[in-house]
Amino acid sequence: MEFVAHYQSIKWDLQTEIFPHAKSRKNAILMYVGVQLCFIAAYGFLWSVMSDPLCHIMFLTTFTGCVIFNFQLMNKRQSNRGLHWTIPVALTVAQIVGYFVILPACDPHVASDPWVYIGGVAATALAIAFGVILSKLPKWNSEAMSVEAPATRTDDAANA
């Protein structure tokens, strides 16, 4: 799921939405890689100091955050641009497996906590809603979007 999200981000959003002020695509990619390395370092640090199976909740908050950010992208674009059907499927599976398999397996206390399952149901429902809304959005036509606007007439052309 993470690879799908990263690929989609780099392909469609890197210079237009994530790093709009980057001087080149290469700089935007380097900045993106830098941000991801910071996330990996932060996760590694937290894992080393916590030594707690509940640290796995960080993955689930990332997946749920992806759903929320994708709602924002859909609202902004009003099309399915950069959002493939595999994203909501991967996010739905991630929520189900994470909340109902991984967390309970990591800690017996989690398995007996109803709030974990309530959160899992809510997060899964959010991912399913994302998929339903995405399926109803108009398809993005890259060719139509890349056509330049007609040039305005110059005074010479108007007088001809």
Short mmCIF file of C-alpha atoms in Angstrom, two decimals:
data_model
loop_
_atom_site.label_atom_id
_atom_site.label_comp_id
_atom_site.label_asym_id
_atom_site.label_seq_id
_atom_site.Cartn_x
_atom_site.Cartn_y
_atom_site.Cartn_z
CA MET A 1 0.00 0.00 0.00
CA GLU A 2 2.81 2.37 0.84
CA PHE A 3 4.47 1.77 -2.53
CA VAL A 4 1.21 2.49 -4.36
CA ALA A 5 0.76 5.74 -2.42
CA HIS A 6 4.37 6.83 -3.01
CA TYR A 7 4.23 6.01 -6.71
CA GLN A 8 0.99 7.96 -7.13
CA SER A 9 2.37 10.91 -5.17
CA ILE A 10 5.57 11.08 -7.19
CA LYS A 11 3.82 10.62 -10.53
CA TRP A 12 0.94 13.06 -10.12
CA ASP A 13 1.45 15.44 -7.20
CA LEU A 14 5.14 16.03 -6.66
CA GLN A 15 5.66 19.39 -8.31
CA THR A 16 2.06 20.58 -8.54
CA GLU A 17 0.85 19.99 -5.01
CA ILE A 18 3.48 18.58 -2.64
CA PHE A 19 6.48 20.77 -3.56
CA PRO A 20 5.09 23.45 -5.90
CA HIS A 21 8.07 25.75 -5.34
CA ALA A 22 10.75 23.18 -6.18
CA LYS A 23 13.06 24.50 -8.90
CA SER A 24 13.05 21.19 -10.81
CA ARG A 25 11.54 17.72 -10.74
CA LYS A 26 14.90 16.35 -9.50
CA ASN A 27 14.82 18.77 -6.53
CA ALA A 28 11.23 17.79 -5.77
CA ILE A 29 12.16 14.09 -5.79
CA LEU A 30 15.13 14.75 -3.49
CA MET A 31 12.90 16.70 -1.13
CA TYR A 32 10.32 13.88 -1.14
CA VAL A 33 12.99 11.27 -0.41
CA GLY A 34 14.33 13.50 2.40
CA VAL A 35 10.90 13.78 4.00
CA GLN A 36 10.40 10.00 3.79
CA LEU A 37 13.83 9.39 5.38
CA CYS A 38 12.83 11.71 8.23
CA PHE A 39 9.65 9.67 8.76
CA ILE A 40 11.67 6.44 8.79
CA ALA A 41 14.13 7.92 11.28
CA ALA A 42 11.29 9.15 13.51
CA TYR A 43 9.64 5.73 13.43
CA GLY A 44 12.97 4.02 14.18
CA PHE A 45 13.55 6.37 17.11
CA LEU A 46 10.09 5.80 18.56
CA TRP A 47 10.41 2.04 18.14
CA SER A 48 13.78 2.04 19.95
CA VAL A 49 12.55 4.02 22.95
CA MET A 50 9.09 2.52 23.28
CA SER A 51 9.69 -1.22 22.85
CA ASP A 52 5.92 -1.50 22.87
CA PRO A 53 3.76 -3.54 20.48
CA LEU A 54 1.26 -0.69 20.49
CA CYS A 55 3.79 1.18 18.39
CA HIS A 56 2.16 -0.67 15.47
CA ILE A 57 -0.71 1.80 15.80
CA MET A 58 1.56 4.24 13.95
CA PHE A 59 1.04 2.24 10.75
CA LEU A 60 -2.71 2.40 11.19
CA THR A 61 -2.70 6.14 11.78
CA THR A 62 -0.67 6.50 8.57
CA PHE A 63 -3.21 4.46 6.62
CA THR A 64 -6.13 6.40 8.09
CA GLY A 65 -4.29 9.66 7.35
CA CYS A 66 -3.89 8.55 3.73
CA VAL A 67 -7.65 8.15 3.46
CA ILE A 68 -8.20 11.63 4.87
CA PHE A 69 -5.60 13.24 2.58
CA ASN A 70 -7.09 11.47 -0.43
CA PHE A 71 -10.51 12.91 0.42
CA GLN A 72 -8.84 16.32 0.26
CA LEU A 73 -7.29 15.54 -3.14
CA MET A 74 -10.62 14.35 -4.53
CA ASN A 75 -12.33 17.49 -3.30
CA LYS A 76 -9.65 19.74 -4.79
CA ARG A 77 -9.43 17.98 -8.16
CA GLN A 78 -13.07 17.01 -8.63
CA SER A 79 -11.83 14.06 -10.69
CA ASN A 80 -9.97 10.79 -10.18
CA ARG A 81 -6.67 12.34 -11.26
CA GLY A 82 -3.81 10.45 -9.61
CA LEU A 83 -6.16 8.22 -7.63
CA HIS A 84 -6.32 4.67 -8.92
CA TRP A 85 -8.93 2.15 -7.68
CA THR A 86 -6.13 0.14 -6.04
CA ILE A 87 -5.61 2.84 -3.41
CA PRO A 88 -8.97 2.47 -1.61
CA VAL A 89 -8.72 -1.32 -1.90
CA ALA A 90 -5.23 -1.31 -0.33
CA LEU A 91 -6.32 1.12 2.39
CA THR A 92 -9.41 -0.94 3.23
CA VAL A 93 -7.37 -4.15 3.48
CA ALA A 94 -4.74 -2.33 5.58
CA GLN A 95 -7.39 -1.11 8.05
CA ILE A 96 -9.00 -4.56 8.37
CA VAL A 97 -5.73 -6.47 8.79
CA GLY A 98 -4.20 -3.85 11.06
CA TYR A 99 -7.07 -3.35 13.49
CA PHE A 100 -8.49 -6.87 13.51
CA VAL A 101 -5.39 -9.06 13.07
CA ILE A 102 -2.08 -7.31 13.79
CA LEU A 103 -2.96 -5.20 16.84
CA PRO A 104 -4.80 -7.97 18.70
CA ALA A 105 -1.98 -10.42 17.90
CA CYS A 106 0.66 -8.02 19.25
CA ASP A 107 -0.88 -7.44 22.64
CA PRO A 108 -3.53 -9.46 24.51
CA HIS A 109 -4.81 -6.30 26.19
CA VAL A 110 -5.61 -4.83 22.79
CA ALA A 111 -7.60 -7.93 21.89
CA SER A 112 -9.96 -7.31 24.82
CA ASP A 113 -10.38 -3.56 24.26
CA PRO A 114 -13.60 -2.73 22.40
CA TRP A 115 -12.27 0.71 21.42
CA VAL A 116 -9.71 -0.94 19.15
CA TYR A 117 -12.52 -2.62 17.23
CA ILE A 118 -14.67 0.51 17.21
CA GLY A 119 -11.70 2.42 15.76
CA GLY A 120 -11.16 -0.38 13.24
CA VAL A 121 -14.77 -0.30 12.10
CA ALA A 122 -14.68 3.51 11.76
CA ALA A 123 -11.37 3.51 9.87
CA THR A 124 -12.52 0.70 7.58
CA ALA A 125 -15.82 2.49 6.90
CA LEU A 126 -13.88 5.65 6.04
CA ALA A 127 -11.70 3.71 3.56
CA ILE A 128 -14.77 2.11 1.99
CA ALA A 129 -16.46 5.52 1.70
CA PHE A 130 -13.32 6.81 -0.03
CA GLY A 131 -13.59 3.99 -2.58
CA VAL A 132 -17.28 4.63 -3.21
CA ILE A 133 -16.80 8.37 -3.70
CA LEU A 134 -13.74 7.80 -5.89
CA SER A 135 -15.74 5.44 -8.13
CA LYS A 136 -18.32 8.19 -8.73
CA LEU A 137 -15.85 10.92 -9.67
CA PRO A 138 -15.41 11.84 -13.32
CA LYS A 139 -12.43 10.26 -15.03
CA TRP A 140 -9.44 12.53 -15.53
CA ASN A 141 -8.48 12.97 -19.16
CA SER A 142 -4.78 13.79 -19.27
CA GLU A 143 -4.92 14.74 -22.95
CA ALA A 144 -7.75 17.22 -22.47
CA MET A 145 -6.04 18.73 -19.43
CA SER A 146 -2.71 19.17 -21.19
CA VAL A 147 -4.09 21.05 -24.17
CA GLU A 148 -2.98 24.62 -24.05
CA ALA A 149 -5.53 27.39 -24.01
CA PRO A 150 -6.01 29.07 -27.37
CA ALA A 151 -3.66 31.97 -27.90
CA THR A 152 -5.16 35.41 -27.74
CA ARG A 153 -5.20 37.40 -30.92
CA THR A 154 -2.68 40.10 -31.42
CA ASP A 155 -3.55 43.47 -32.89
CA ASP A 156 -1.99 42.39 -36.22
CA ALA A 157 -4.24 39.33 -36.38
CA ALA A 158 -7.32 41.37 -35.49
CA ASN A 159 -6.63 43.88 -38.29
CA ALA A 160 -6.07 41.20 -40.95
#
